[in-house]
Amino acid sequence: MNRKFLVVSVLCLAALGAVPLFTHNPYYIHLIATVMIYAILLFGLDIVVGYTGQVSLGHAGLFGIGAYTTGVLFMKLSAPLWLILPASIAVTAGFGALLALPALRVTGPYLAMVTLAFGTIIQILINEMDFLTEGPLGIKIPKPSVAGYQITESDFYWMVFTLMLLSLIVAHRILKSQFGRAFEALRGSPVASDCMGVSVYRYKVYAFVISAGFAGLAGSLYAYSEQYISPNTYNFELTVLFLLAVIMGGRKTRTGALLGATVVVMLPQLLDDLDSFRIVASALAVLITVGAIIGVAKKMVSPKTMAIPVGGVIALAGFSFWLDSITDWRLSIFGLMILFVVYYLPDGIVGFVRNLLNFRKGGRATRSASVVVESGKDAVVVAASAGEASLLVAKGVVMQFGGLKAINQVDLLVKRGTIHGLIGPNGSGKSTIMNVLTGIYVPTAGSIEFSGHSVVGRTSSDIALSGIARTFQNVQLFGEMTALQNIQVGLHHTFDSNIVDVSLHTPRYKREELAAIDRGMGLLRFVGLEALALEEARNLPYGKQRLLEIARALALDPQLLLLDEPAAGLTAPDIKELISIICKIRDHGITVILIEHHMDVVMSICDTVSVLDFGQKIAEGRPTEVQANEKVIEAYLGGQTA
Ligand code: ADP
Ligand code: MG
């Protein structure tokens, strides 16, 4: 982490903790405590929204579950604080698993609908189950007492502050660990996550459960803070506010969550009172207009780009004076703000400031030196090679899409330690074979045995972990993650540490994380990318992206590596390098299946070549034999035999 940033954050947090020393005004203390409570929820919501990229409109419902678990446990059982807090977290986390179920089936707008329904149902249930929740009457909860000592307002503030700090640390540690990388990976490319042995299914559920745990803690503290809970608090408006906070603060940052929480706690206060809304809207209009005029004068921005925001804020200011009452307009104003933020602040306030200061996340250049761990060890582990035995045996494989047989009765036998070429014209079914081998499609008929075990019907992540790694014809990297992090996702299988290890930074976790950095750097060196370790994958040139994908696949310690057109789009020198890398991989005992259009690559390194045409295998043998085969020449006539 950037040192300056760290110092500033610690100072800000210390100031936050010291608030009750400077003011005894209960209104302010309560307001800031609420900000911190919301921040705890937002740390969790950001895991789902920012990291895994799923939409959740159900978090107000989860917040309500946390609050009501606390309320009910207190009212019915007079349970003590030390029991109520963990219980609220656990119960809400359980509901989080329930909320994850739809996320496993649908994404995007459909998921938004389903999670919205979840939130609504929770609110209705709280309202209707009055035998448990007292229904619309609500529940009164006094400030807790600990061991007979009644907690005061400032004590409670410090309790919230401490728990917020703990949540911040735990959330941060989880997100920087293999769990966080898994969450980010499934946003970047679900297919690639699965093929790296990171089960999308499992990690989506984890993300929702962990996220719900934070919502549960926040809900519980909220109940104590307000000292009264009723069902209509946990409504649609709150859920929209939470989302607004994550997006406005900036996703994937804890600072953003705190900023977002501040904004959304202040916002309803502001929108409750027409006069203050008028003042703020006018101030905003003046500020943005003056800013735009200066910007245009200094030629920093074009008048065209500033026209809409300036017009917008002036209209908002005018609108605020036209209004008689604000209550009916609150939701519309929130909605407009979301639109504005999504359009003009796509990276939130934190992202905006970061761009302005132009300090890029983490200070890459300085950090790379400390990450590079010199190791004499070779990164590629020698896979067990057992003579000439066959590693992969596929028999009579058929893959049918509707009426089309993309592969039709294909037999394939791949010997251990060889490079097996797979060629054929476009659309002949090569990529489909790889998709069938890696569990992305389940074949319509036929058997596939890998290392003596059937792969048919198993999940992609399961197959990946059993030793088949792959790259994709259209590169599937985790774009927002660095090159090193991409490889670390491939190394996910080397981690045994659990959430507790990660949160406490136990020696086991530290050892595994260091080893993963070490191996990751080794693999980057293997493909000549170590200088780009801390560059985001999406910023790499295309050829380097392909090499990174190979390194990531090797991180799985595969016995079999599937390469789908690795030379596509590469320059001649890059292709040379690629050939030497593939040969080195084979020399390490890893078997390779290579789909390639560049005939010179295929002819120079393959031990055996199979030729597909219209989903059928038309020839097989040594490269020279295949090259001379009449059927092959015919299939390629006018094709791209280089
Ligand atoms: P290749 O990699 O040899 O160029 P593919 O394996 O990608 O060819 O495709 C083989 C055929 O299968 C093509 O006709 C393609 O349109 C079809 N195909 C591949 N995947 C699907 C799918 N998911 N649904 C329908 N058709 C598909
Ligand atoms: Mg293909």
Short mmCIF file of N, CA and C and ligand atoms in Angstrom, two decimals, residues 399-402 404-407 423-435 441 473 564-565 595 597 612 614-615, ligand 1:
data_model
loop_
_atom_site.label_atom_id
_atom_site.label_comp_id
_atom_site.label_asym_id
_atom_site.label_seq_id
_atom_site.Cartn_x
_atom_site.Cartn_y
_atom_site.Cartn_z
N MET A 399 -20.62 -34.36 -30.21
CA MET A 399 -21.16 -33.17 -29.56
C MET A 399 -22.14 -32.52 -30.52
N GLN A 400 -23.41 -32.55 -30.11
CA GLN A 400 -24.45 -32.07 -31.00
C GLN A 400 -25.03 -30.76 -30.48
N PHE A 401 -25.12 -29.75 -31.33
CA PHE A 401 -25.83 -28.51 -30.98
C PHE A 401 -27.05 -28.44 -31.87
N GLY A 402 -28.23 -28.70 -31.34
CA GLY A 402 -29.42 -28.74 -32.18
C GLY A 402 -29.22 -29.80 -33.24
N LEU A 404 -26.84 -29.72 -35.48
CA LEU A 404 -25.46 -29.75 -35.96
C LEU A 404 -24.58 -30.63 -35.09
N LYS A 405 -23.89 -31.58 -35.74
CA LYS A 405 -22.92 -32.37 -34.98
C LYS A 405 -21.56 -31.70 -35.11
N ALA A 406 -21.22 -30.87 -34.10
CA ALA A 406 -19.96 -30.12 -34.17
C ALA A 406 -18.77 -31.07 -34.09
N ILE A 407 -18.91 -32.16 -33.34
CA ILE A 407 -17.96 -33.27 -33.45
C ILE A 407 -18.75 -34.56 -33.59
N ILE A 423 -5.54 -30.01 -36.04
CA ILE A 423 -5.73 -28.99 -37.08
C ILE A 423 -7.00 -29.28 -37.87
N GLY A 424 -7.36 -28.35 -38.69
CA GLY A 424 -8.57 -28.47 -39.50
C GLY A 424 -9.07 -27.10 -39.85
N PRO A 425 -9.88 -26.98 -40.91
CA PRO A 425 -10.40 -25.67 -41.31
C PRO A 425 -11.26 -25.06 -40.21
N ASN A 426 -11.56 -23.78 -40.35
CA ASN A 426 -12.43 -23.09 -39.38
C ASN A 426 -13.77 -23.81 -39.27
N GLY A 427 -14.26 -23.94 -38.05
CA GLY A 427 -15.57 -24.55 -37.85
C GLY A 427 -15.55 -26.06 -37.92
N SER A 428 -14.34 -26.67 -37.92
CA SER A 428 -14.29 -28.12 -38.04
C SER A 428 -14.48 -28.82 -36.70
N GLY A 429 -14.53 -28.06 -35.61
CA GLY A 429 -14.84 -28.66 -34.31
C GLY A 429 -13.67 -28.76 -33.35
N LYS A 430 -12.57 -28.07 -33.65
CA LYS A 430 -11.38 -28.17 -32.79
C LYS A 430 -11.64 -27.59 -31.39
N SER A 431 -12.12 -26.35 -31.37
CA SER A 431 -12.38 -25.73 -30.06
C SER A 431 -13.44 -26.50 -29.29
N THR A 432 -14.41 -27.03 -30.02
CA THR A 432 -15.45 -27.80 -29.35
C THR A 432 -14.85 -29.01 -28.63
N ILE A 433 -13.86 -29.64 -29.24
CA ILE A 433 -13.21 -30.77 -28.56
C ILE A 433 -12.60 -30.31 -27.25
N MET A 434 -11.93 -29.17 -27.27
CA MET A 434 -11.33 -28.66 -26.03
C MET A 434 -12.40 -28.37 -24.99
N ASN A 435 -13.51 -27.80 -25.44
CA ASN A 435 -14.59 -27.49 -24.50
C ASN A 435 -15.18 -28.76 -23.90
N TYR A 441 -18.68 -28.27 -22.13
CA TYR A 441 -19.83 -29.00 -22.67
C TYR A 441 -19.76 -30.45 -22.22
N GLN A 473 -9.26 -19.71 -27.22
CA GLN A 473 -9.05 -19.12 -28.54
C GLN A 473 -9.20 -17.59 -28.47
N ASP A 564 -5.35 -23.43 -27.40
CA ASP A 564 -6.25 -23.19 -28.53
C ASP A 564 -5.75 -22.00 -29.34
N GLU A 565 -5.10 -22.27 -30.45
CA GLU A 565 -4.54 -21.26 -31.35
C GLU A 565 -3.68 -20.23 -30.62
N ILE A 595 -3.93 -26.71 -30.81
CA ILE A 595 -4.71 -26.33 -31.99
C ILE A 595 -3.98 -25.17 -32.63
N HIS A 597 -3.29 -22.84 -36.50
CA HIS A 597 -3.47 -22.62 -37.92
C HIS A 597 -2.13 -22.42 -38.62
N LEU A 612 -9.14 -32.60 -38.36
CA LEU A 612 -10.60 -32.62 -38.32
C LEU A 612 -11.16 -31.92 -39.54
N PHE A 614 -15.31 -30.91 -40.75
CA PHE A 614 -16.75 -31.06 -40.46
C PHE A 614 -17.00 -32.00 -39.28
N GLY A 615 -16.22 -31.83 -38.22
CA GLY A 615 -16.46 -32.59 -37.01
C GLY A 615 -15.95 -34.02 -37.03
P1 ADP B 1 -13.09 -24.59 -34.75
O1 ADP B 1 -12.51 -24.33 -33.41
O2 ADP B 1 -12.55 -25.83 -35.39
O3 ADP B 1 -12.94 -23.42 -35.67
P2 ADP B 1 -15.56 -24.85 -33.33
O4 ADP B 1 -15.28 -26.05 -32.52
O5 ADP B 1 -15.46 -23.55 -32.66
O6 ADP B 1 -14.63 -24.86 -34.63
O7 ADP B 1 -17.00 -24.98 -33.97
C1 ADP B 1 -17.45 -26.12 -34.63
C2 ADP B 1 -18.88 -25.91 -35.02
O8 ADP B 1 -19.70 -26.00 -33.87
C3 ADP B 1 -19.16 -24.58 -35.69
O9 ADP B 1 -20.06 -24.79 -36.74
C4 ADP B 1 -19.79 -23.79 -34.57
O10 ADP B 1 -20.67 -22.85 -35.09
C5 ADP B 1 -20.52 -24.86 -33.78
N1 ADP B 1 -20.64 -24.52 -32.37
C6 ADP B 1 -19.63 -24.39 -31.47
N2 ADP B 1 -20.08 -24.10 -30.25
C7 ADP B 1 -21.44 -24.02 -30.37
C8 ADP B 1 -22.51 -23.74 -29.45
N3 ADP B 1 -22.29 -23.48 -28.16
N4 ADP B 1 -23.77 -23.73 -29.93
C9 ADP B 1 -24.01 -24.00 -31.24
N5 ADP B 1 -23.07 -24.27 -32.13
C10 ADP B 1 -21.78 -24.28 -31.73
#
